[in-house]
PDB file of C-alpha atoms in Angstrom:
ATOM      1  CA  MET A 477      -0.092   0.005   0.164  1.00  0.00           C
ATOM      2  CA  ASP A 478       1.383   3.433  -0.688  1.00  0.00           C
ATOM      3  CA  ILE A 479      -0.329   5.708   1.563  1.00  0.00           C
ATOM      4  CA  SER A 480      -2.175   6.113   4.661  1.00  0.00           C
ATOM      5  CA  VAL A 481      -3.574   8.527   6.195  1.00  0.00           C
ATOM      6  CA  VAL A 482      -4.573   8.928  10.021  1.00  0.00           C
ATOM      7  CA  ILE A 483      -6.975  11.375  10.814  1.00  0.00           C
ATOM      8  CA  PRO A 484      -8.380  12.760  14.460  1.00  0.00           C
ATOM      9  CA  LEU A 485     -11.194  14.274  15.329  1.00  0.00           C
ATOM     10  CA  TYR A 486     -12.706  15.862  17.991  1.00  0.00           C
ATOM     11  CA  ASN A 487     -16.645  17.153  16.837  1.00  0.00           C
ATOM     12  CA  GLU A 488     -15.929  17.605  12.884  1.00  0.00           C
ATOM     13  CA  ALA A 489     -19.085  15.555  11.451  1.00  0.00           C
ATOM     14  CA  GLU A 490     -19.627  18.643   9.004  1.00  0.00           C
ATOM     15  CA  SER A 491     -16.076  18.786   7.464  1.00  0.00           C
ATOM     16  CA  LEU A 492     -15.742  14.579   7.241  1.00  0.00           C
ATOM     17  CA  PRO A 493     -17.343  13.860   3.645  1.00  0.00           C
ATOM     18  CA  GLU A 494     -15.763  16.925   2.157  1.00  0.00           C
ATOM     19  CA  LEU A 495     -12.665  16.129   3.919  1.00  0.00           C
ATOM     20  CA  PHE A 496     -12.804  12.229   2.766  1.00  0.00           C
ATOM     21  CA  ALA A 497     -14.159  13.085  -0.695  1.00  0.00           C
ATOM     22  CA  TRP A 498     -11.162  15.264  -1.209  1.00  0.00           C
ATOM     23  CA  ILE A 499      -8.951  12.640  -0.428  1.00  0.00           C
ATOM     24  CA  GLU A 500     -10.526  10.501  -2.573  1.00  0.00           C
ATOM     25  CA  ARG A 501      -9.905  12.785  -5.434  1.00  0.00           C
ATOM     26  CA  VAL A 502      -6.401  13.338  -4.765  1.00  0.00           C
ATOM     27  CA  MET A 503      -5.740   9.808  -4.470  1.00  0.00           C
ATOM     28  CA  LYS A 504      -7.411   8.299  -7.965  1.00  0.00           C
ATOM     29  CA  GLU A 505      -5.698  11.505  -9.652  1.00  0.00           C
ATOM     30  CA  HIS A 506      -2.847   9.979  -8.781  1.00  0.00           C
ATOM     31  CA  ASN A 507      -3.491   6.195  -8.670  1.00  0.00           C
ATOM     32  CA  PHE A 508      -1.838   5.722  -5.028  1.00  0.00           C
ATOM     33  CA  SER A 509      -3.468   2.807  -3.549  1.00  0.00           C
ATOM     34  CA  TYR A 510      -4.345   4.474   0.332  1.00  0.00           C
ATOM     35  CA  GLU A 511      -6.340   4.210   3.157  1.00  0.00           C
ATOM     36  CA  VAL A 512      -8.184   6.683   5.548  1.00  0.00           C
ATOM     37  CA  ILE A 513      -7.835   5.718   9.157  1.00  0.00           C
ATOM     38  CA  PHE A 514     -10.002   8.104  11.291  1.00  0.00           C
ATOM     39  CA  ILE A 515      -9.356   8.605  14.999  1.00  0.00           C
ATOM     40  CA  ASN A 516     -12.802   9.758  16.820  1.00  0.00           C
ATOM     41  CA  ASP A 517     -11.553  11.036  19.900  1.00  0.00           C
ATOM     42  CA  GLY A 518     -14.647  11.087  21.937  1.00  0.00           C
ATOM     43  CA  SER A 519     -16.604  13.389  19.858  1.00  0.00           C
ATOM     44  CA  THR A 520     -19.663  14.436  21.460  1.00  0.00           C
ATOM     45  CA  ASP A 521     -21.745  15.075  17.685  1.00  0.00           C
ATOM     46  CA  ASN A 522     -22.539  12.987  15.064  1.00  0.00           C
ATOM     47  CA  SER A 523     -19.186  11.980  13.891  1.00  0.00           C
ATOM     48  CA  TRP A 524     -18.777   8.714  14.647  1.00  0.00           C
ATOM     49  CA  GLU A 525     -22.369   8.391  12.466  1.00  0.00           C
ATOM     50  CA  VAL A 526     -20.820   9.850   9.596  1.00  0.00           C
ATOM     51  CA  ILE A 527     -17.507   7.479   9.467  1.00  0.00           C
ATOM     52  CA  GLU A 528     -20.215   4.732   9.695  1.00  0.00           C
ATOM     53  CA  ALA A 529     -21.681   5.900   6.404  1.00  0.00           C
ATOM     54  CA  LEU A 530     -18.497   6.413   4.536  1.00  0.00           C
ATOM     55  CA  LYS A 531     -17.353   2.843   5.364  1.00  0.00           C
ATOM     56  CA  SER A 532     -20.088   1.211   4.104  1.00  0.00           C
ATOM     57  CA  LYS A 533     -19.459   2.999   1.014  1.00  0.00           C
ATOM     58  CA  ASN A 534     -15.558   2.754   1.245  1.00  0.00           C
ATOM     59  CA  PRO A 535     -15.260  -0.925   3.597  1.00  0.00           C
ATOM     60  CA  GLU A 536     -11.886  -1.562   1.575  1.00  0.00           C
ATOM     61  CA  VAL A 537     -10.496   2.189   2.213  1.00  0.00           C
ATOM     62  CA  VAL A 538     -12.174   3.818   5.266  1.00  0.00           C
ATOM     63  CA  HIS A 539     -10.928   2.321   8.571  1.00  0.00           C
ATOM     64  CA  ALA A 540     -11.580   4.037  12.396  1.00  0.00           C
ATOM     65  CA  VAL A 541     -11.356   3.867  15.522  1.00  0.00           C
ATOM     66  CA  LYS A 542     -14.023   5.187  18.209  1.00  0.00           C
ATOM     67  CA  PHE A 543     -12.357   6.481  21.966  1.00  0.00           C
ATOM     68  CA  ARG A 544     -14.876   6.120  24.945  1.00  0.00           C
ATOM     69  CA  ARG A 545     -13.709   9.389  25.889  1.00  0.00           C
ATOM     70  CA  ASN A 546     -11.720  12.508  25.136  1.00  0.00           C
ATOM     71  CA  TYR A 547      -8.214  11.579  24.947  1.00  0.00           C
ATOM     72  CA  GLY A 548      -6.516  14.302  23.160  1.00  0.00           C
ATOM     73  CA  LYS A 549      -4.215  14.631  19.928  1.00  0.00           C
ATOM     74  CA  SER A 550      -1.725  12.590  20.964  1.00  0.00           C
ATOM     75  CA  PRO A 551      -3.448   9.372  21.902  1.00  0.00           C
ATOM     76  CA  GLY A 552      -5.124   9.460  18.835  1.00  0.00           C
ATOM     77  CA  LEU A 553      -2.068   9.661  16.024  1.00  0.00           C
ATOM     78  CA  ASN A 554      -0.089   6.640  18.125  1.00  0.00           C
ATOM     79  CA  CYS A 555      -3.601   4.601  17.859  1.00  0.00           C
ATOM     80  CA  GLY A 556      -3.538   5.877  14.179  1.00  0.00           C
ATOM     81  CA  PHE A 557      -0.144   4.688  13.705  1.00  0.00           C
ATOM     82  CA  GLN A 558      -0.133   1.436  15.044  1.00  0.00           C
ATOM     83  CA  ARG A 559      -2.734   0.723  12.475  1.00  0.00           C
ATOM     84  CA  ALA A 560      -1.180   2.659   9.579  1.00  0.00           C
ATOM     85  CA  LYS A 561       0.072  -0.213   6.979  1.00  0.00           C
ATOM     86  CA  GLY A 562       0.896   2.294   4.173  1.00  0.00           C
ATOM     87  CA  ASP A 563       4.879   2.623   2.849  1.00  0.00           C
ATOM     88  CA  VAL A 564       4.494   6.785   3.479  1.00  0.00           C
ATOM     89  CA  VAL A 565       1.537   7.958   6.479  1.00  0.00           C
ATOM     90  CA  ILE A 566       0.156  11.016   6.104  1.00  0.00           C
ATOM     91  CA  THR A 567      -1.321  13.411   9.070  1.00  0.00           C
ATOM     92  CA  MET A 568      -3.817  15.608   8.602  1.00  0.00           C
ATOM     93  CA  ASP A 569      -6.016  17.473  10.842  1.00  0.00           C
ATOM     94  CA  ALA A 570     -10.064  16.773   9.924  1.00  0.00           C
ATOM     95  CA  ASP A 571     -11.311  20.534  10.273  1.00  0.00           C
ATOM     96  CA  LEU A 572     -10.595  21.321   6.361  1.00  0.00           C
ATOM     97  CA  GLN A 573      -7.706  23.621   7.181  1.00  0.00           C
ATOM     98  CA  ASP A 574      -4.772  20.912   5.907  1.00  0.00           C
ATOM     99  CA  SER A 575      -5.055  20.439   2.270  1.00  0.00           C
ATOM    100  CA  PRO A 576      -4.941  16.850   1.058  1.00  0.00           C
ATOM    101  CA  ASP A 577      -3.832  18.611  -2.412  1.00  0.00           C
ATOM    102  CA  GLU A 578      -0.278  18.523  -0.408  1.00  0.00           C
ATOM    103  CA  ILE A 579      -0.002  14.731  -0.440  1.00  0.00           C
ATOM    104  CA  PRO A 580       1.341  13.941  -3.908  1.00  0.00           C
ATOM    105  CA  GLU A 581       4.314  15.972  -3.583  1.00  0.00           C
ATOM    106  CA  LEU A 582       4.537  15.087   0.672  1.00  0.00           C
ATOM    107  CA  TYR A 583       4.971  11.492  -0.842  1.00  0.00           C
ATOM    108  CA  ARG A 584       7.214  12.194  -3.297  1.00  0.00           C
ATOM    109  CA  MET A 585       9.661  14.038  -0.779  1.00  0.00           C
ATOM    110  CA  ILE A 586       9.223  10.746   1.169  1.00  0.00           C
ATOM    111  CA  THR A 587       9.894   8.292  -1.484  1.00  0.00           C
ATOM    112  CA  GLU A 588      12.512   9.382  -3.930  1.00  0.00           C
ATOM    113  CA  ASP A 589      14.041  12.494  -2.096  1.00  0.00           C
ATOM    114  CA  GLY A 590      14.881   9.997   0.670  1.00  0.00           C
ATOM    115  CA  TYR A 591      13.661  12.240   3.287  1.00  0.00           C
ATOM    116  CA  ASP A 592      12.660  10.043   7.123  1.00  0.00           C
ATOM    117  CA  LEU A 593       9.533  13.028   7.907  1.00  0.00           C
ATOM    118  CA  VAL A 594       8.333  16.005   6.005  1.00  0.00           C
ATOM    119  CA  SER A 595       6.618  18.386   8.227  1.00  0.00           C
ATOM    120  CA  GLY A 596       4.244  21.291   6.838  1.00  0.00           C
ATOM    121  CA  TRP A 597       4.834  24.739   7.344  1.00  0.00           C
ATOM    122  CA  LYS A 598       1.447  26.952   7.328  1.00  0.00           C
ATOM    123  CA  LYS A 599       3.825  30.091   6.245  1.00  0.00           C
ATOM    124  CA  LYS A 600       0.563  31.850   5.643  1.00  0.00           C
ATOM    125  CA  ARG A 601      -1.793  31.598   8.260  1.00  0.00           C
ATOM    126  CA  TYR A 602      -5.182  32.641   8.940  1.00  0.00           C
ATOM    127  CA  ASP A 603      -5.141  32.564  12.354  1.00  0.00           C
ATOM    128  CA  PRO A 604      -5.300  35.769  15.226  1.00  0.00           C
ATOM    129  CA  LEU A 605      -2.510  37.348  16.247  1.00  0.00           C
ATOM    130  CA  SER A 606      -3.151  35.855  19.367  1.00  0.00           C
ATOM    131  CA  LYS A 607      -2.249  32.548  17.863  1.00  0.00           C
ATOM    132  CA  THR A 608       0.491  33.458  15.480  1.00  0.00           C
ATOM    133  CA  ILE A 609       2.516  35.214  17.542  1.00  0.00           C
ATOM    134  CA  PRO A 610       2.655  32.835  20.678  1.00  0.00           C
ATOM    135  CA  THR A 611       3.326  29.957  17.734  1.00  0.00           C
ATOM    136  CA  LYS A 612       6.454  31.753  16.662  1.00  0.00           C
ATOM    137  CA  LEU A 613       7.897  32.279  20.052  1.00  0.00           C
ATOM    138  CA  PHE A 614       6.958  28.566  20.432  1.00  0.00           C
ATOM    139  CA  ASN A 615       8.678  27.188  17.318  1.00  0.00           C
ATOM    140  CA  ALA A 616      11.909  29.554  17.814  1.00  0.00           C
ATOM    141  CA  THR A 617      11.905  27.363  21.212  1.00  0.00           C
ATOM    142  CA  ALA A 618      11.468  24.222  19.731  1.00  0.00           C
ATOM    143  CA  ARG A 619      14.420  24.706  17.687  1.00  0.00           C
ATOM    144  CA  LYS A 620      17.022  25.643  20.788  1.00  0.00           C
ATOM    145  CA  PHE A 621      15.678  22.658  22.157  1.00  0.00           C
ATOM    146  CA  SER A 622      15.756  20.035  20.191  1.00  0.00           C
ATOM    147  CA  GLY A 623      18.323  20.974  17.290  1.00  0.00           C
ATOM    148  CA  ILE A 624      16.327  20.602  14.616  1.00  0.00           C
ATOM    149  CA  THR A 625      16.959  24.054  13.212  1.00  0.00           C
ATOM    150  CA  ASN A 626      15.592  23.938  10.010  1.00  0.00           C
ATOM    151  CA  LEU A 627      11.666  23.554  10.688  1.00  0.00           C
ATOM    152  CA  HIS A 628       9.261  26.899  11.248  1.00  0.00           C
ATOM    153  CA  ASP A 629       6.149  25.106  12.201  1.00  0.00           C
ATOM    154  CA  PHE A 630       6.882  21.968  15.364  1.00  0.00           C
ATOM    155  CA  ASN A 631       2.825  21.320  15.334  1.00  0.00           C
ATOM    156  CA  CYS A 632       1.769  21.549  11.482  1.00  0.00           C
ATOM    157  CA  GLY A 633      -0.988  18.588  11.797  1.00  0.00           C
ATOM    158  CA  LEU A 634      -0.276  17.856   8.104  1.00  0.00           C
ATOM    159  CA  LYS A 635       3.355  15.480   7.897  1.00  0.00           C
ATOM    160  CA  ALA A 636       4.620  12.681   6.445  1.00  0.00           C
ATOM    161  CA  TYR A 637       6.531   9.547   7.535  1.00  0.00           C
ATOM    162  CA  LYS A 638       8.413   6.736   6.578  1.00  0.00           C
ATOM    163  CA  ASN A 639       6.230   3.760   7.931  1.00  0.00           C
ATOM    164  CA  ILE A 640       9.175   2.446  10.055  1.00  0.00           C
ATOM    165  CA  VAL A 641       9.515   6.183  11.485  1.00  0.00           C
ATOM    166  CA  ILE A 642       6.170   5.978  13.209  1.00  0.00           C
ATOM    167  CA  LYS A 643       6.352   2.249  13.714  1.00  0.00           C
ATOM    168  CA  ASN A 644       9.977   3.103  16.513  1.00  0.00           C
ATOM    169  CA  ILE A 645       8.006   6.477  17.867  1.00  0.00           C
ATOM    170  CA  GLU A 646       5.784   6.307  20.970  1.00  0.00           C
ATOM    171  CA  ILE A 647       3.771   9.678  21.315  1.00  0.00           C
ATOM    172  CA  TYR A 648       1.885  10.140  24.365  1.00  0.00           C
ATOM    173  CA  ASN A 649       0.588  13.087  26.923  1.00  0.00           C
ATOM    174  CA  ASP A 650       0.342  15.674  24.225  1.00  0.00           C
ATOM    175  CA  MET A 651       4.064  15.187  22.465  1.00  0.00           C
ATOM    176  CA  HIS A 652       2.156  14.948  19.124  1.00  0.00           C
ATOM    177  CA  ARG A 653       3.815  18.975  18.754  1.00  0.00           C
ATOM    178  CA  TYR A 654       7.307  17.041  18.667  1.00  0.00           C
ATOM    179  CA  ILE A 655       7.107  14.778  16.859  1.00  0.00           C
ATOM    180  CA  PRO A 656      10.205  15.485  14.518  1.00  0.00           C
ATOM    181  CA  TYR A 657      12.138  15.846  17.680  1.00  0.00           C
ATOM    182  CA  LEU A 658      10.888  12.537  18.739  1.00  0.00           C
ATOM    183  CA  ALA A 659      12.139  11.147  15.496  1.00  0.00           C
ATOM    184  CA  LYS A 660      15.432  12.357  16.065  1.00  0.00           C
ATOM    185  CA  ILE A 661      15.955  10.970  19.066  1.00  0.00           C
ATOM    186  CA  ALA A 662      14.979   7.124  17.275  1.00  0.00           C
ATOM    187  CA  GLY A 663      17.814   7.878  15.249  1.00  0.00           C
ATOM    188  CA  PHE A 664      15.987   9.944  11.886  1.00  0.00           C
ATOM    189  CA  ASN A 665      17.414  12.423  10.770  1.00  0.00           C
ATOM    190  CA  LYS A 666      17.102  13.028   7.750  1.00  0.00           C
ATOM    191  CA  ILE A 667      13.951  15.827   8.337  1.00  0.00           C
ATOM    192  CA  GLY A 668      12.641  18.266   5.489  1.00  0.00           C
ATOM    193  CA  GLU A 669       9.994  21.081   5.607  1.00  0.00           C
ATOM    194  CA  LYS A 670       7.311  21.838   2.688  1.00  0.00           C
ATOM    195  CA  VAL A 671       5.443  25.019   2.832  1.00  0.00           C
ATOM    196  CA  VAL A 672       1.624  24.058   2.601  1.00  0.00           C
ATOM    197  CA  HIS A 673      -1.542  25.964   2.061  1.00  0.00           C
ATOM    198  CA  HIS A 674      -3.487  27.297   5.134  1.00  0.00           C
ATOM    199  CA  GLN A 675      -7.022  27.451   4.937  1.00  0.00           C
ATOM    200  CA  ALA A 676      -9.369  29.261   7.533  1.00  0.00           C
ATOM    201  CA  ARG A 677     -11.883  27.123   9.425  1.00  0.00           C
ATOM    202  CA  LYS A 678     -14.588  26.125   7.265  1.00  0.00           C
ATOM    203  CA  TYR A 679     -16.721  24.704   9.974  1.00  0.00           C
ATOM    204  CA  GLY A 680     -17.265  24.929  13.795  1.00  0.00           C
ATOM    205  CA  THR A 681     -14.654  26.179  16.356  1.00  0.00           C
ATOM    206  CA  THR A 682     -11.148  25.712  17.416  1.00  0.00           C
ATOM    207  CA  LYS A 683     -10.320  22.865  20.013  1.00  0.00           C
ATOM    208  CA  PHE A 684      -7.479  23.988  21.507  1.00  0.00           C
ATOM    209  CA  GLY A 685      -6.862  27.157  23.603  1.00  0.00           C
ATOM    210  CA  LEU A 686      -3.928  29.208  24.651  1.00  0.00           C
ATOM    211  CA  ASN A 687      -3.246  26.840  27.815  1.00  0.00           C
ATOM    212  CA  ARG A 688      -1.513  24.360  25.234  1.00  0.00           C
ATOM    213  CA  PHE A 689       1.220  26.970  24.941  1.00  0.00           C
ATOM    214  CA  VAL A 690       2.103  26.514  28.282  1.00  0.00           C
ATOM    215  CA  ASN A 691       1.552  23.170  28.016  1.00  0.00           C
ATOM    216  CA  GLY A 692       4.033  22.857  25.108  1.00  0.00           C
ATOM    217  CA  TYR A 693       6.760  24.297  27.282  1.00  0.00           C
ATOM    218  CA  LEU A 694       6.632  22.138  29.951  1.00  0.00           C
ATOM    219  CA  ASP A 695       6.330  18.993  27.756  1.00  0.00           C
ATOM    220  CA  LEU A 696       9.213  20.450  25.297  1.00  0.00           C
ATOM    221  CA  ILE A 697      11.371  20.679  28.670  1.00  0.00           C
ATOM    222  CA  THR A 698      10.182  17.420  29.323  1.00  0.00           C
ATOM    223  CA  LEU A 699      11.453  16.086  26.472  1.00  0.00           C
ATOM    224  CA  TRP A 700      14.099  17.504  26.423  1.00  0.00           C
ATOM    225  CA  PHE A 701      15.605  16.168  29.950  1.00  0.00           C
ATOM    226  CA  THR A 702      14.447  12.583  29.226  1.00  0.00           C
ATOM    227  CA  SER A 703      16.464  12.520  25.969  1.00  0.00           C
ATOM    228  CA  LYS A 704      19.326  13.942  27.626  1.00  0.00           C
ATOM    229  CA  PHE A 705      20.013  12.406  30.787  1.00  0.00           C
ATOM    230  CA  GLY A 706      16.628  10.107  30.707  1.00  0.00           C
ATOM    231  CA  LYS A 707      18.742   6.621  30.606  1.00  0.00           C
ATOM    232  CA  LYS A 708      21.550   8.059  32.980  1.00  0.00           C
ATOM    233  CA  PRO A 709      19.711  10.311  35.378  1.00  0.00           C
ATOM    234  CA  MET A 710      22.785  10.437  37.947  1.00  0.00           C
ATOM    235  CA  HIS A 711      24.275  12.213  35.289  1.00  0.00           C
ATOM    236  CA  PHE A 712      22.341  15.349  35.924  1.00  0.00           C
ATOM    237  CA  PHE A 713      21.043  14.915  39.612  1.00  0.00           C
ATOM    238  CA  GLY A 714      24.584  13.291  40.531  1.00  0.00           C
ATOM    239  CA  LEU A 715      26.126  16.656  39.259  1.00  0.00           C
ATOM    240  CA  TRP A 716      24.393  19.196  40.934  1.00  0.00           C
ATOM    241  CA  GLY A 717      24.403  17.374  43.735  1.00  0.00           C
ATOM    242  CA  SER A 718      27.816  17.091  43.979  1.00  0.00           C
ATOM    243  CA  VAL A 719      27.783  21.336  43.291  1.00  0.00           C
ATOM    244  CA  MET A 720      25.469  21.815  46.263  1.00  0.00           C
ATOM    245  CA  PHE A 721      27.137  19.653  48.356  1.00  0.00           C
ATOM    246  CA  PHE A 722      30.417  21.394  47.423  1.00  0.00           C
ATOM    247  CA  ILE A 723      28.583  24.705  48.399  1.00  0.00           C
ATOM    248  CA  GLY A 724      27.823  23.482  51.744  1.00  0.00           C
ATOM    249  CA  PHE A 725      30.759  21.909  52.841  1.00  0.00           C
ATOM    250  CA  ILE A 726      32.577  25.351  51.872  1.00  0.00           C
ATOM    251  CA  ALA A 727      30.208  27.019  54.148  1.00  0.00           C
ATOM    252  CA  LEU A 728      30.938  24.863  56.288  1.00  0.00           C
ATOM    253  CA  VAL A 729      34.895  25.443  56.894  1.00  0.00           C
ATOM    254  CA  ILE A 730      34.345  28.874  56.933  1.00  0.00           C
ATOM    255  CA  VAL A 731      32.015  28.602  59.945  1.00  0.00           C
ATOM    256  CA  LEU A 732      34.255  26.300  61.436  1.00  0.00           C
ATOM    257  CA  GLY A 733      37.297  28.479  60.819  1.00  0.00           C
ATOM    258  CA  ALA A 734      35.711  31.493  63.032  1.00  0.00           C
ATOM    259  CA  LYS A 735      34.392  29.843  65.213  1.00  0.00           C
ATOM    260  CA  LEU A 736      38.326  27.992  65.825  1.00  0.00           C
ATOM    261  CA  ILE A 737      39.956  31.321  65.076  1.00  0.00           C
ATOM    262  CA  SER A 738      37.357  32.953  68.060  1.00  0.00           C
ATOM    263  CA  ILE A 739      38.590  29.894  70.394  1.00  0.00           C
ATOM    264  CA  CYS A 740      42.089  30.607  70.019  1.00  0.00           C
ATOM    265  CA  THR A 741      41.506  34.260  70.792  1.00  0.00           C
ATOM    266  CA  GLY A 742      39.988  33.938  73.545  1.00  0.00           C
ATOM    267  CA  ASP A 743      36.376  35.221  72.434  1.00  0.00           C
ATOM    268  CA  LEU A 744      33.698  32.589  73.268  1.00  0.00           C
ATOM    269  CA  ARG A 745      30.747  34.652  72.889  1.00  0.00           C
ATOM    270  CA  PRO A 746      30.067  34.967  68.342  1.00  0.00           C
ATOM    271  CA  LEU A 747      27.464  31.241  68.395  1.00  0.00           C
ATOM    272  CA  VAL A 748      27.975  28.994  65.112  1.00  0.00           C
ATOM    273  CA  THR A 749      24.323  29.708  64.726  1.00  0.00           C
ATOM    274  CA  ASN A 750      24.592  33.348  63.909  1.00  0.00           C
ATOM    275  CA  SER A 751      26.832  33.113  61.211  1.00  0.00           C
ATOM    276  CA  PRO A 752      24.937  33.013  57.646  1.00  0.00           C
ATOM    277  CA  TYR A 753      27.542  30.454  56.484  1.00  0.00           C
ATOM    278  CA  PHE A 754      25.864  27.828  58.940  1.00  0.00           C
ATOM    279  CA  TYR A 755      22.462  27.893  57.326  1.00  0.00           C
ATOM    280  CA  VAL A 756      24.056  27.967  53.865  1.00  0.00           C
ATOM    281  CA  SER A 757      25.933  24.744  54.755  1.00  0.00           C
ATOM    282  CA  LEU A 758      22.839  22.998  56.026  1.00  0.00           C
ATOM    283  CA  THR A 759      20.657  23.977  53.387  1.00  0.00           C
ATOM    284  CA  ALA A 760      23.232  23.233  50.331  1.00  0.00           C
ATOM    285  CA  MET A 761      24.368  19.833  51.917  1.00  0.00           C
ATOM    286  CA  ILE A 762      20.963  18.900  52.438  1.00  0.00           C
ATOM    287  CA  LEU A 763      19.591  19.571  48.483  1.00  0.00           C
ATOM    288  CA  GLY A 764      22.856  18.033  47.518  1.00  0.00           C
ATOM    289  CA  THR A 765      22.073  14.956  49.631  1.00  0.00           C
ATOM    290  CA  GLN A 766      18.457  14.790  48.443  1.00  0.00           C
ATOM    291  CA  MET A 767      19.604  15.240  45.113  1.00  0.00           C
ATOM    292  CA  PHE A 768      22.044  12.372  45.039  1.00  0.00           C
ATOM    293  CA  LEU A 769      19.343   9.801  46.349  1.00  0.00           C
ATOM    294  CA  ALA A 770      16.930  11.659  43.247  1.00  0.00           C
ATOM    295  CA  GLY A 771      20.231  10.237  41.240  1.00  0.00           C
ATOM    296  CA  PHE A 772      20.259   6.752  42.590  1.00  0.00           C
ATOM    297  CA  ILE A 773      16.433   5.912  43.006  1.00  0.00           C
ATOM    298  CA  GLY A 774      16.125   7.412  39.112  1.00  0.00           C
ATOM    299  CA  GLU A 775      18.642   5.092  38.027  1.00  0.00           C
ATOM    300  CA  LEU A 776      16.528   2.060  39.515  1.00  0.00           C
ATOM    301  CA  ILE A 777      13.061   3.444  38.203  1.00  0.00           C
ATOM    302  CA  SER A 778      12.415   2.776  34.573  1.00  0.00           C
ATOM    303  CA  ARG A 779      10.593   5.690  33.251  1.00  0.00           C
ATOM    304  CA  ASP A 780       8.682   3.700  30.898  1.00  0.00           C
ATOM    305  CA  SER A 781       4.822   3.031  32.532  1.00  0.00           C
ATOM    306  CA  PRO A 782       3.609   0.116  31.067  1.00  0.00           C
ATOM    307  CA  ASN A 783       0.205   1.696  30.693  1.00  0.00           C
ATOM    308  CA  ARG A 784       1.132   4.879  29.119  1.00  0.00           C
ATOM    309  CA  ASN A 785      -0.639   4.276  26.009  1.00  0.00           C
ATOM    310  CA  LYS A 786      -3.458   1.901  26.698  1.00  0.00           C
ATOM    311  CA  TYR A 787      -6.720   3.767  25.670  1.00  0.00           C
ATOM    312  CA  LYS A 788     -10.807   2.511  26.444  1.00  0.00           C
ATOM    313  CA  ILE A 789     -11.815   1.601  22.745  1.00  0.00           C
ATOM    314  CA  GLU A 790     -15.227   1.733  22.343  1.00  0.00           C
ATOM    315  CA  THR A 791     -15.932   0.202  18.627  1.00  0.00           C
ATOM    316  CA  GLU A 792     -13.442  -0.516  15.642  1.00  0.00           C
ATOM    317  CA  LEU A 793     -13.986  -0.342  12.027  1.00  0.00           C
TER     318      LEU A 793
END
């Protein structure tokens, strides 16, 4: 099979028939063998009924998974990736803001240019400034942390992958924003970008709020830390634990030295607890010890949870 199109969705019943018809037209024009995998992420409208109707008319092409409740985009993509069979996997949003007309060129860049992953770049966006300015700041930070300097839009839903890439990465929490970074960590370094057409939303309203930017930064820090120190947490905690313990030890030497000098001069009035260095030494040595313990515990505990990507699926077509 040439292409698998994975589409996570939440309350997009109005756009689904038009989106599928558009994908179908593009695939037939280029003689692609394909499948479309819809992941219904706990929609409360009649999205599932629309998907069932599409399935009945296109049983060999349409596949779908229905979550019992809303889990988020990352679980939806991860579930779709597990089921994708195409040599090239295309992801896109269901709101008609991503154009299926981009699929042939994305496919060519993977199969002919040899990219492991190609990310779309919505260079001209139809979003308000309240969304575009934070997006630019977020992408600049993501480029700095990830080292993938050629990407301008990490969070673009329109992406293409070699099948082997999506089978070797795991997407959880809200990590869909950092799929290129996850691919890089997994050893897939040939990551490209394509300017894609961004369309204004035709139906409904956006499902994302401003809190996604805050969560995005927190997820980026988590991903950076686990990629750097996830296998050897002692390299991080041990280093800073040593620094804190050393600072505490120096402060303790100052306190004891001052006390010895006062004893030698016959002045016994200054108390050790009157010196600020006493509290510096006490705090620093406690923090240093705790960080050492955190490092040892981190070495003993696996960071992978066996239930992290298990979701309650109600129905599957």
